[in-house]
PDB file of C-alpha atoms in Angstrom:
ATOM      1  CA  UNK A   1       0.000   0.000   0.000  1.00  0.00           C
ATOM      2  CA  UNK A   2       1.362   3.417  -1.005  1.00  0.00           C
ATOM      3  CA  UNK A   3       1.554   5.999   1.741  1.00  0.00           C
ATOM      4  CA  UNK A   4      -0.028   9.281   0.682  1.00  0.00           C
ATOM      5  CA  UNK A   5       2.557  12.046   0.847  1.00  0.00           C
ATOM      6  CA  UNK A   6       0.403  14.869  -0.531  1.00  0.00           C
ATOM      7  CA  UNK A   7      -3.221  15.906  -0.505  1.00  0.00           C
ATOM      8  CA  UNK A   8      -5.000  18.518  -2.594  1.00  0.00           C
ATOM      9  CA  UNK A   9      -6.167  21.727  -0.907  1.00  0.00           C
ATOM     10  CA  UNK A  10      -8.993  23.661  -2.531  1.00  0.00           C
ATOM     11  CA  UNK A  11     -10.302  27.143  -1.827  1.00  0.00           C
ATOM     12  CA  UNK A  12     -13.408  28.436  -3.500  1.00  0.00           C
ATOM     13  CA  UNK A  13     -15.153  31.744  -3.002  1.00  0.00           C
ATOM     14  CA  UNK A  14     -18.563  32.985  -4.023  1.00  0.00           C
ATOM     15  CA  UNK A  15     -20.126  36.454  -3.920  1.00  0.00           C
ATOM     16  CA  UNK A  16     -23.664  36.299  -2.574  1.00  0.00           C
ATOM     17  CA  UNK A  17     -26.331  38.068  -4.621  1.00  0.00           C
ATOM     18  CA  UNK A  18     -28.356  38.566  -1.440  1.00  0.00           C
ATOM     19  CA  UNK A  19     -27.790  37.658   2.244  1.00  0.00           C
ATOM     20  CA  UNK A  20     -28.144  33.979   3.152  1.00  0.00           C
ATOM     21  CA  UNK A  21     -31.284  34.625   5.204  1.00  0.00           C
ATOM     22  CA  UNK A  22     -33.288  36.041   2.274  1.00  0.00           C
ATOM     23  CA  UNK A  23     -35.954  34.069   0.361  1.00  0.00           C
ATOM     24  CA  UNK A  24     -33.790  34.240  -2.795  1.00  0.00           C
ATOM     25  CA  UNK A  25     -31.127  32.106  -1.057  1.00  0.00           C
ATOM     26  CA  UNK A  26     -33.498  29.551   0.500  1.00  0.00           C
ATOM     27  CA  UNK A  27     -32.889  26.874  -2.165  1.00  0.00           C
ATOM     28  CA  UNK A  28     -29.125  27.196  -1.785  1.00  0.00           C
ATOM     29  CA  UNK A  29     -29.184  27.167   2.030  1.00  0.00           C
ATOM     30  CA  UNK A  30     -31.492  24.126   2.019  1.00  0.00           C
ATOM     31  CA  UNK A  31     -28.831  22.133   0.126  1.00  0.00           C
ATOM     32  CA  UNK A  32     -25.766  22.970   2.238  1.00  0.00           C
ATOM     33  CA  UNK A  33     -25.992  20.174   4.833  1.00  0.00           C
ATOM     34  CA  UNK A  34     -26.885  17.507   2.275  1.00  0.00           C
ATOM     35  CA  UNK A  35     -24.063  18.466  -0.086  1.00  0.00           C
ATOM     36  CA  UNK A  36     -21.549  18.695   2.774  1.00  0.00           C
ATOM     37  CA  UNK A  37     -22.644  15.233   3.946  1.00  0.00           C
ATOM     38  CA  UNK A  38     -21.907  13.874   0.458  1.00  0.00           C
ATOM     39  CA  UNK A  39     -18.376  15.289   0.693  1.00  0.00           C
ATOM     40  CA  UNK A  40     -17.902  14.003   4.241  1.00  0.00           C
ATOM     41  CA  UNK A  41     -18.853  10.473   3.137  1.00  0.00           C
ATOM     42  CA  UNK A  42     -16.635  10.501   0.042  1.00  0.00           C
ATOM     43  CA  UNK A  43     -13.596   8.211   0.436  1.00  0.00           C
ATOM     44  CA  UNK A  44     -11.461  10.888  -1.261  1.00  0.00           C
ATOM     45  CA  UNK A  45     -12.455  13.607   1.214  1.00  0.00           C
ATOM     46  CA  UNK A  46     -10.042  14.566   4.027  1.00  0.00           C
ATOM     47  CA  UNK A  47     -11.172  17.821   5.724  1.00  0.00           C
ATOM     48  CA  UNK A  48     -13.207  21.009   5.378  1.00  0.00           C
ATOM     49  CA  UNK A  49     -13.280  24.372   7.113  1.00  0.00           C
ATOM     50  CA  UNK A  50     -16.188  24.871   9.492  1.00  0.00           C
ATOM     51  CA  UNK A  51     -17.264  27.812  11.599  1.00  0.00           C
ATOM     52  CA  UNK A  52     -16.714  27.266  15.291  1.00  0.00           C
ATOM     53  CA  UNK A  53     -19.651  25.272  16.635  1.00  0.00           C
ATOM     54  CA  UNK A  54     -21.187  24.874  13.163  1.00  0.00           C
ATOM     55  CA  UNK A  55     -21.279  22.195  10.494  1.00  0.00           C
ATOM     56  CA  UNK A  56     -20.413  24.576   7.654  1.00  0.00           C
ATOM     57  CA  UNK A  57     -18.373  27.715   6.962  1.00  0.00           C
ATOM     58  CA  UNK A  58     -21.164  30.046   5.839  1.00  0.00           C
ATOM     59  CA  UNK A  59     -20.711  32.385   8.816  1.00  0.00           C
ATOM     60  CA  UNK A  60     -16.977  32.895   8.173  1.00  0.00           C
ATOM     61  CA  UNK A  61     -16.190  36.242   6.589  1.00  0.00           C
ATOM     62  CA  UNK A  62     -12.601  36.018   5.372  1.00  0.00           C
ATOM     63  CA  UNK A  63     -12.718  39.045   3.068  1.00  0.00           C
ATOM     64  CA  UNK A  64     -13.452  42.736   3.449  1.00  0.00           C
ATOM     65  CA  UNK A  65     -16.533  42.252   1.262  1.00  0.00           C
ATOM     66  CA  UNK A  66     -18.886  40.454   3.649  1.00  0.00           C
ATOM     67  CA  UNK A  67     -20.885  39.029   0.725  1.00  0.00           C
ATOM     68  CA  UNK A  68     -18.028  36.607  -0.053  1.00  0.00           C
ATOM     69  CA  UNK A  69     -18.388  33.037   1.187  1.00  0.00           C
ATOM     70  CA  UNK A  70     -15.331  30.805   1.460  1.00  0.00           C
ATOM     71  CA  UNK A  71     -15.039  27.047   1.151  1.00  0.00           C
ATOM     72  CA  UNK A  72     -11.728  25.432   2.082  1.00  0.00           C
ATOM     73  CA  UNK A  73     -11.334  21.673   1.725  1.00  0.00           C
ATOM     74  CA  UNK A  74      -8.685  18.966   1.464  1.00  0.00           C
ATOM     75  CA  UNK A  75      -8.953  15.920  -0.804  1.00  0.00           C
ATOM     76  CA  UNK A  76      -6.839  12.819  -1.382  1.00  0.00           C
ATOM     77  CA  UNK A  77      -6.568  13.522  -5.112  1.00  0.00           C
ATOM     78  CA  UNK A  78      -7.622  15.808  -7.923  1.00  0.00           C
ATOM     79  CA  UNK A  79      -9.800  12.993  -9.280  1.00  0.00           C
ATOM     80  CA  UNK A  80     -11.676  12.710  -5.979  1.00  0.00           C
ATOM     81  CA  UNK A  81     -12.388  16.449  -5.943  1.00  0.00           C
ATOM     82  CA  UNK A  82     -13.460  16.471  -9.602  1.00  0.00           C
ATOM     83  CA  UNK A  83     -15.837  13.560  -8.969  1.00  0.00           C
ATOM     84  CA  UNK A  84     -17.398  15.385  -6.039  1.00  0.00           C
ATOM     85  CA  UNK A  85     -17.717  18.750  -7.802  1.00  0.00           C
ATOM     86  CA  UNK A  86     -19.053  17.524 -11.146  1.00  0.00           C
ATOM     87  CA  UNK A  87     -20.448  13.999 -10.649  1.00  0.00           C
ATOM     88  CA  UNK A  88     -22.197  14.115  -7.277  1.00  0.00           C
ATOM     89  CA  UNK A  89     -25.268  16.090  -6.198  1.00  0.00           C
ATOM     90  CA  UNK A  90     -22.908  19.036  -5.825  1.00  0.00           C
ATOM     91  CA  UNK A  91     -23.209  19.431  -9.613  1.00  0.00           C
ATOM     92  CA  UNK A  92     -26.745  20.822  -9.181  1.00  0.00           C
ATOM     93  CA  UNK A  93     -25.337  23.724  -7.155  1.00  0.00           C
ATOM     94  CA  UNK A  94     -22.772  24.320  -9.893  1.00  0.00           C
ATOM     95  CA  UNK A  95     -25.529  24.451 -12.525  1.00  0.00           C
ATOM     96  CA  UNK A  96     -27.595  26.910 -10.483  1.00  0.00           C
ATOM     97  CA  UNK A  97     -24.762  29.045  -9.086  1.00  0.00           C
ATOM     98  CA  UNK A  98     -25.687  32.148 -11.118  1.00  0.00           C
ATOM     99  CA  UNK A  99     -29.047  32.243  -9.281  1.00  0.00           C
ATOM    100  CA  UNK A 100     -27.252  32.773  -5.974  1.00  0.00           C
ATOM    101  CA  UNK A 101     -23.802  34.152  -6.749  1.00  0.00           C
ATOM    102  CA  UNK A 102     -22.396  37.043  -8.744  1.00  0.00           C
ATOM    103  CA  UNK A 103     -19.738  36.485 -11.378  1.00  0.00           C
ATOM    104  CA  UNK A 104     -16.311  37.654 -10.233  1.00  0.00           C
ATOM    105  CA  UNK A 105     -13.500  39.104 -12.288  1.00  0.00           C
ATOM    106  CA  UNK A 106     -11.007  37.463  -9.895  1.00  0.00           C
ATOM    107  CA  UNK A 107     -10.207  33.732  -9.672  1.00  0.00           C
ATOM    108  CA  UNK A 108     -12.727  32.173  -7.320  1.00  0.00           C
ATOM    109  CA  UNK A 109     -11.055  28.770  -7.058  1.00  0.00           C
ATOM    110  CA  UNK A 110      -7.452  27.752  -6.396  1.00  0.00           C
ATOM    111  CA  UNK A 111      -5.921  24.329  -5.897  1.00  0.00           C
ATOM    112  CA  UNK A 112      -2.533  23.413  -4.449  1.00  0.00           C
ATOM    113  CA  UNK A 113      -0.764  20.357  -3.077  1.00  0.00           C
ATOM    114  CA  UNK A 114      -0.038  20.136   0.647  1.00  0.00           C
ATOM    115  CA  UNK A 115       1.848  17.548   2.698  1.00  0.00           C
ATOM    116  CA  UNK A 116      -0.579  14.901   3.976  1.00  0.00           C
ATOM    117  CA  UNK A 117      -1.632  15.871   7.504  1.00  0.00           C
ATOM    118  CA  UNK A 118      -1.285  19.630   6.933  1.00  0.00           C
ATOM    119  CA  UNK A 119      -4.439  21.666   7.543  1.00  0.00           C
ATOM    120  CA  UNK A 120      -4.549  24.805   5.397  1.00  0.00           C
ATOM    121  CA  UNK A 121      -5.815  28.031   6.905  1.00  0.00           C
ATOM    122  CA  UNK A 122      -7.667  31.025   5.498  1.00  0.00           C
ATOM    123  CA  UNK A 123      -4.525  33.166   5.123  1.00  0.00           C
ATOM    124  CA  UNK A 124      -2.876  30.404   3.084  1.00  0.00           C
ATOM    125  CA  UNK A 125      -6.000  30.031   0.934  1.00  0.00           C
ATOM    126  CA  UNK A 126      -6.195  33.763   0.243  1.00  0.00           C
ATOM    127  CA  UNK A 127      -2.512  33.774  -0.691  1.00  0.00           C
ATOM    128  CA  UNK A 128      -3.108  30.939  -3.194  1.00  0.00           C
ATOM    129  CA  UNK A 129      -5.970  32.851  -4.803  1.00  0.00           C
ATOM    130  CA  UNK A 130      -3.668  35.863  -5.130  1.00  0.00           C
ATOM    131  CA  UNK A 131      -0.868  33.750  -6.665  1.00  0.00           C
ATOM    132  CA  UNK A 132      -3.321  32.346  -9.211  1.00  0.00           C
ATOM    133  CA  UNK A 133      -4.561  35.833 -10.061  1.00  0.00           C
ATOM    134  CA  UNK A 134      -1.042  37.252 -10.467  1.00  0.00           C
ATOM    135  CA  UNK A 135       0.683  34.372 -12.274  1.00  0.00           C
ATOM    136  CA  UNK A 136      -1.987  32.046 -13.649  1.00  0.00           C
ATOM    137  CA  UNK A 137      -1.735  28.309 -13.021  1.00  0.00           C
ATOM    138  CA  UNK A 138       1.555  27.320 -11.404  1.00  0.00           C
ATOM    139  CA  UNK A 139       2.470  24.424  -9.100  1.00  0.00           C
ATOM    140  CA  UNK A 140       1.864  26.841  -6.178  1.00  0.00           C
ATOM    141  CA  UNK A 141      -1.745  27.591  -7.189  1.00  0.00           C
ATOM    142  CA  UNK A 142      -3.647  26.154 -10.115  1.00  0.00           C
ATOM    143  CA  UNK A 143      -7.098  25.686 -11.578  1.00  0.00           C
ATOM    144  CA  UNK A 144      -9.143  22.732 -12.810  1.00  0.00           C
ATOM    145  CA  UNK A 145      -8.397  23.911 -16.352  1.00  0.00           C
ATOM    146  CA  UNK A 146      -4.623  23.725 -15.907  1.00  0.00           C
ATOM    147  CA  UNK A 147      -3.834  21.309 -13.067  1.00  0.00           C
ATOM    148  CA  UNK A 148      -0.399  20.259 -11.866  1.00  0.00           C
ATOM    149  CA  UNK A 149       0.421  16.729 -10.680  1.00  0.00           C
ATOM    150  CA  UNK A 150       1.000  15.852  -7.056  1.00  0.00           C
ATOM    151  CA  UNK A 151       4.678  16.350  -6.109  1.00  0.00           C
ATOM    152  CA  UNK A 152       4.953  12.661  -5.136  1.00  0.00           C
ATOM    153  CA  UNK A 153       3.891  11.712  -8.685  1.00  0.00           C
ATOM    154  CA  UNK A 154       6.538  14.023 -10.128  1.00  0.00           C
ATOM    155  CA  UNK A 155       9.190  12.383  -7.914  1.00  0.00           C
ATOM    156  CA  UNK A 156       7.979   8.877  -8.834  1.00  0.00           C
ATOM    157  CA  UNK A 157       7.977   9.665 -12.565  1.00  0.00           C
ATOM    158  CA  UNK A 158      11.488  11.170 -12.400  1.00  0.00           C
ATOM    159  CA  UNK A 159      12.955   8.174 -10.524  1.00  0.00           C
TER     160      UNK A 159
END
């Protein structure tokens, strides 16, 4: 059995069209616990940011603009995250995201590899979004469209 040396960290932000407690957001809010439970049960899932005493991160305001929600998760692989985002019930949120969230001119998702066992924090996540915005996809911060392999795969392939 191969010991996992790296996991994939993912930060994703979304700008709310209206506050979470408005009728316009009711469909989105109603799905949060169910969609988080799907992630929690996924064998490729490792960890997700949660507000203190809560089961989600919707009360965390990591940015000056209080309309911005943040999701920070860790996955065993890029494939596991892709399966969750696009092939689970999470895909319905992706299809409907324009109902609830404004389009941003900044990157709203960044991925990066972390040593297994490391828990990323909000400052690290914000830094990765900034790296992606400044430099595009690099091994330090990349997108689904231009991913980089896990460092342990690069080492294995070079050996």
